[in-house]
């Protein structure tokens, strides 16, 4: 497949670098200020070197990337809320050209899922978005294989930053602010960590899961969300006395979408540590399934993107 990769952050960069290993070529590669376009294949190493020197992968426009020759648009620009722009418009442009779309950007899938599916129905292209939930974890592929109607509930740990903070607080008896500063020093937390610690990121992933199970109808506004900022270290100490710990748990079931701190057994399946994620599926016939792994990271998330590309049918 010929890929147009929009977004040159950790995920977009990794997709562009790894595409050749998966048998694909990159014919367009764009960041927020420019693009490199070549029908014979972009020199990804040269584009990234240029970005390091000048701040952009190329001198052409994003519009040039969107109108390039490609089979699959990989939308890996930063997630935005509300109207999910510019990601949604990028997806629209590709589908209106009857091209496939693979998303790492959560915005269009969480905030405009119904619009996304409407565009897909009118296009010869398909939309896939494994990378929007749980990084390398094949959560959506597993649901697809089981059949969304056979999954009755989902819960999980879906944000590595929040999980790192809570597991360090519990293990070392440290306060929230201390551990958050440590996470920022290690690059586990952003300079502005609010998207993660307030529960927004996990909620977006749960909204996407709810849309997949229900065939749409959910946005972030439908989720009940509470973060971890106000959890004192003493709460984790008390939980430990009872053989439990605290995790930021996302839940999707017939009652809706909820994200918030929950008490879980200290040695239970949901008590993953560090930046690990886990998705727990309750199913009609297969019982409870647990899928865990790295929930973030450039190569890890790129592997989910490129797996999606591999699932797409050839365009006629």
C-alpha positions as MATLAB code, in Angstrom:
seq = 'XXXXXXXXXXXXXXXXXXXXXXXXXXXXXXXXXXXXXXXXXXXXXXXXXXXXXXXXXXXXXXXXXXXXXXXXXXXXXXXXXXXXXXXXXXXXXXXXXXXXXXXXXXXXXXXXXXXXXXXXXXXXXXXXXXXXXXXXXXXXXXXXXXXXXXXXXXXXXXXXXXXXXXXXXXXXXXXXXXXXXXXXXXXXXXXXXXXXXXXXXXXXXXXXXXXXXXXXXXXXXXXXXXXXXXXXXXXXXXXXXXXXXXXXXXXXXXXXXXXXXXXXXXXXXXXXXXXXXXXXXXXXXXXXXXXXXXXXXXXXXXXXXXXXXXXXXXXX';
ca = [
       0.000    0.000    0.000;
       1.045    3.618   -0.624;
       0.697    5.663    2.551;
       0.175    9.371    3.147;
       1.199    9.977    6.760;
      -0.186   13.140    8.359;
       1.546   13.947   11.622;
       5.253   13.656   12.388;
       5.117   13.190   16.141;
       6.223    9.952   17.799;
       3.527    7.855   16.110;
       3.636    9.396   12.630;
       7.426    9.274   12.594;
       7.407    5.611   13.608;
       4.791    4.713   10.999;
       6.864    6.381    8.284;
      10.060    4.688    9.470;
       8.521    1.206    9.806;
       6.280    1.220    6.711;
       8.917   -0.410    4.521;
       9.290   -3.339    6.931;
       5.600   -4.042    6.429;
       5.847   -3.874    2.630;
       4.412   -0.374    2.192;
       5.773    2.872    0.769;
       5.283    6.444    1.997;
       4.337    8.762   -0.855;
       3.449   11.743    1.357;
       4.631   12.749    4.825;
       3.375   15.929    6.494;
       3.683   17.791    9.766;
       1.946   20.967   10.904;
       4.115   23.260    8.773;
       5.020   21.366    5.623;
       5.077   18.139    3.652;
       7.318   15.908    1.573;
       5.560   14.345   -1.427;
       7.054   11.862   -3.892;
       5.030    9.387   -5.969;
       8.084    7.095   -6.071;
       8.445    7.108   -2.289;
       9.523    9.771    0.180;
      13.020    9.454    1.637;
      11.800    9.271    5.220;
      15.246    9.526    6.802;
      15.981   12.665    4.788;
      12.582   14.147    5.693;
      13.170   13.566    9.403;
      16.671   14.987    9.142;
      15.204   18.063    7.489;
      12.649   18.348   10.280;
      15.416   18.278   12.899;
      17.240   21.064   11.074;
      14.368   23.282    9.901;
      11.300   22.263   11.906;
       9.431   20.655    8.988;
       9.660   17.422    7.016;
       9.273   19.235    3.700;
       8.589   22.415    1.807;
       5.259   21.436    0.264;
       1.823   21.991    1.821;
      -0.462   19.680    3.762;
      -2.928   20.082    0.899;
      -0.273   18.656   -1.436;
      -0.008   15.621    0.831;
      -3.787   15.153    0.877;
      -3.977   15.324   -2.918;
      -0.957   13.030   -3.462;
      -1.080    9.514   -4.898;
      -1.783    7.179   -1.990;
      -3.996    4.243   -1.020;
      -4.225    4.886    2.716;
      -4.267    8.121    4.685;
      -2.686    7.620    8.111;
      -4.148   10.346   10.335;
      -1.677   10.798   13.200;
      -2.101   14.494   13.957;
      -2.727   15.518   17.601;
      -6.122   14.687   19.079;
      -8.495   17.641   19.340;
     -11.916   17.748   20.970;
     -15.272   19.170   19.873;
     -15.267   19.338   16.074;
     -12.103   17.153   15.966;
     -10.429   19.439   13.458;
      -8.235   19.386   11.451;
      -8.240   15.597   11.715;
     -11.847   15.154   10.658;
     -11.431   17.282    7.530;
      -8.314   15.305    6.605;
     -10.311   12.092    6.884;
     -13.141   13.578    4.831;
     -10.711   14.593    2.073;
      -9.345   11.054    1.819;
     -12.735    9.315    1.868;
     -14.146   11.691   -0.731;
     -11.281   10.555   -2.962;
     -12.279    6.917   -2.246;
      -9.116    6.257   -0.271;
      -8.751    4.215    2.903;
      -8.124    5.885    6.280;
      -6.295    4.558    9.344;
      -6.482    6.748   12.443;
      -4.160    7.116   15.399;
      -5.943   10.428   16.151;
      -8.740    9.742   18.659;
     -10.703   12.946   17.991;
     -12.717   12.000   14.878;
     -13.586    8.546   16.276;
     -14.600    9.749   19.731;
     -16.229   13.074   18.901;
     -17.656   12.531   15.399;
     -18.079    8.791   15.047;
     -21.479    8.961   13.364;
     -20.234   11.538   10.837;
     -17.201    9.359   10.189;
     -19.326    6.327    9.411;
     -21.602    8.390    7.153;
     -18.575    9.454    5.125;
     -17.337    5.873    4.984;
     -20.681    4.600    3.666;
     -20.451    7.026    0.741;
     -16.857    6.064   -0.063;
     -15.056    3.128   -1.649;
     -12.522    3.528    1.150;
     -12.654    1.991    4.629;
     -11.853    3.438    8.057;
      -9.878    1.611   10.747;
      -8.645    2.906   14.104;
      -7.032    0.183   16.231;
      -4.308    2.579   17.374;
      -6.796    4.928   19.058;
      -7.361    2.527   21.974;
      -4.553    1.018   23.999;
      -1.559    1.515   21.724;
      -0.230   -1.900   20.731;
      -3.087   -3.820   22.393;
      -5.358   -5.421   19.741;
      -8.534   -4.473   21.608;
     -10.642   -3.435   18.617;
      -9.489   -6.351   16.465;
     -10.488   -8.735   19.258;
     -13.930   -7.122   19.536;
     -14.297   -7.304   15.755;
     -13.417  -11.008   15.776;
     -15.826  -11.784   18.622;
     -18.569   -9.575   17.198;
     -19.438   -6.313   19.004;
     -22.852   -7.707   19.925;
     -21.183  -10.534   21.852;
     -19.264   -8.168   24.148;
     -21.431   -7.142   27.095;
     -19.029   -4.870   29.004;
     -15.508   -3.493   28.908;
     -13.287   -2.161   31.662;
      -9.651   -1.353   31.675;
      -6.616    0.733   32.490;
      -6.212    2.930   29.425;
      -3.810    5.710   30.335;
      -0.165    4.997   31.037;
       0.606    8.334   32.684;
      -2.144    8.034   35.279;
      -1.251    4.406   35.899;
       2.423    5.238   36.387;
       1.553    7.927   38.924;
      -0.837    5.743   40.918;
       1.381    2.653   40.927;
       4.436    4.716   42.024;
       2.410    6.414   44.750;
       1.323    3.016   46.044;
       4.729    1.334   45.785;
       6.826    4.129   47.293;
       4.377    5.905   49.582;
       4.970    9.172   47.726;
       2.578   12.070   47.176;
       0.873   12.906   43.880;
       2.874   16.051   43.096;
       6.199   14.330   43.763;
       5.407   11.375   41.508;
       3.969   13.590   38.768;
       7.191   15.621   38.690;
       9.135   12.374   38.451;
       6.930   11.217   35.569;
       7.550   14.510   33.753;
      11.314   14.154   34.241;
      11.149   10.645   32.757;
       9.029   11.769   29.808;
       6.092    9.630   30.960;
       3.962   12.729   31.600;
       3.610   15.825   29.421;
       4.576   19.284   30.650;
       0.804   19.867   30.811;
      -0.465   16.497   32.066;
      -4.122   17.514   32.453;
      -5.347   15.448   29.463;
      -4.056   12.317   31.205;
      -4.495   12.927   34.926;
      -7.973   14.424   34.591;
      -9.139   11.246   32.861;
      -9.887   12.812   29.455;
      -7.592   10.537   27.459;
      -8.976    7.376   29.049;
     -12.514    8.676   28.550;
     -11.953    9.252   24.835;
     -10.783    5.657   24.478;
     -13.823    4.404   26.376;
     -16.123    6.509   24.185;
     -14.542    4.901   21.116;
     -15.143    1.456   22.617;
     -18.751    2.401   23.376;
     -19.246    3.558   19.791;
     -17.862    0.284   18.473;
     -20.141   -1.786   20.711;
     -23.241    0.325   20.068;
     -22.709    1.360   16.458;
     -22.247    5.006   17.435;
     -24.097    7.661   19.373;
     -21.426    8.552   21.955;
     -19.130   11.547   22.409;
     -16.969   12.699   25.297;
     -19.955   14.675   26.623;
     -21.693   11.361   27.378;
     -18.915   10.116   29.671;
     -18.842   10.486   33.458;
     -15.191   11.398   34.110;
     -13.142   11.857   37.274;
      -9.358   12.158   37.394;
      -6.646   11.301   39.908;
      -5.407   14.754   40.935;
      -7.124   14.767   44.326;
      -6.119   11.287   45.489;
      -3.978   11.540   48.654;
      -1.222    9.077   49.382;
      -3.099    8.124   52.539;
      -5.911    6.662   50.426;
      -3.462    4.260   48.799;
      -2.020    3.329   52.198;
      -5.485    2.528   53.526;
      -6.310    0.503   50.431;
      -3.092   -1.512   50.844;
      -4.074   -2.458   54.394;
      -7.095   -4.197   52.879;
      -5.145   -5.875   50.058;
      -6.301   -3.372   47.480;
      -4.941   -0.479   45.466;
      -6.303    2.410   43.384;
      -6.336    2.561   39.592;
      -7.940    4.890   37.055;
     -10.480    2.516   35.539;
     -12.550    3.054   32.413;
     -15.875    1.221   32.133;
     -18.255    0.692   29.225;
     -21.523   -1.177   29.649;
     -25.276   -0.858   29.174;
     -25.323    1.984   31.712;
     -22.898    4.142   29.727;
     -19.278    5.285   29.940;
     -17.478    6.007   33.206;
     -13.867    6.790   34.093;
     -12.559    7.339   37.588;
     -10.388    6.085   40.454;
     -11.487    2.640   41.619;
     -10.374    0.241   44.328;
      -9.064   -2.980   42.756;
      -7.418   -6.071   44.276;
      -3.703   -5.430   44.755;
      -2.841   -8.632   42.893;
      -5.800   -8.549   40.526;
      -5.696   -8.339   36.742;
      -6.511   -4.619   36.705;
      -3.593   -3.751   38.996;
      -1.078   -3.424   36.152;
       1.897   -1.257   37.033;
       3.926    1.481   35.387;
       2.739    2.551   31.959;
       1.135   -0.785   31.085;
      -2.495   -0.886   29.903;
      -5.089   -3.633   30.116;
      -8.451   -4.112   28.431;
     -10.904   -6.536   30.044;
     -13.762   -7.782   27.865;
     -16.877   -9.441   29.263;
     -18.354  -11.670   26.566;
     -21.478  -13.750   26.095;
     -19.787  -17.022   25.265;
     -16.032  -16.646   25.828;
     -16.174  -15.413   29.406;
     -13.785  -12.713   30.523;
     -10.848  -11.903   28.259;
      -7.868   -9.839   29.409;
      -5.539   -8.194   26.887;
      -2.587   -6.232   28.217;
       0.471   -4.534   26.794;
       2.089   -1.226   26.045;
      -0.600    1.400   25.727;
       1.545    4.125   24.194;
       4.855    4.804   22.462;
       5.800    5.524   18.880;
       6.782    2.053   17.584;
       4.145    0.332   19.723;
       1.279    2.465   18.423;
       2.715    2.392   14.898;
       2.481   -1.392   15.002;
      -1.280   -1.059   15.519;
      -1.535    1.427   12.631;
       0.392   -0.835   10.285;
      -1.613   -3.886   11.363;
      -4.739   -1.968   10.362;
      -3.178   -1.131    6.990;
      -2.565   -4.835    6.502;
      -6.254   -5.590    7.103;
      -7.448   -3.241    4.351;
      -8.580   -4.609    0.979;
      -6.851   -3.410   -2.195;
      -8.508   -0.423   -3.794;
      -9.947   -1.044   -7.249;
];
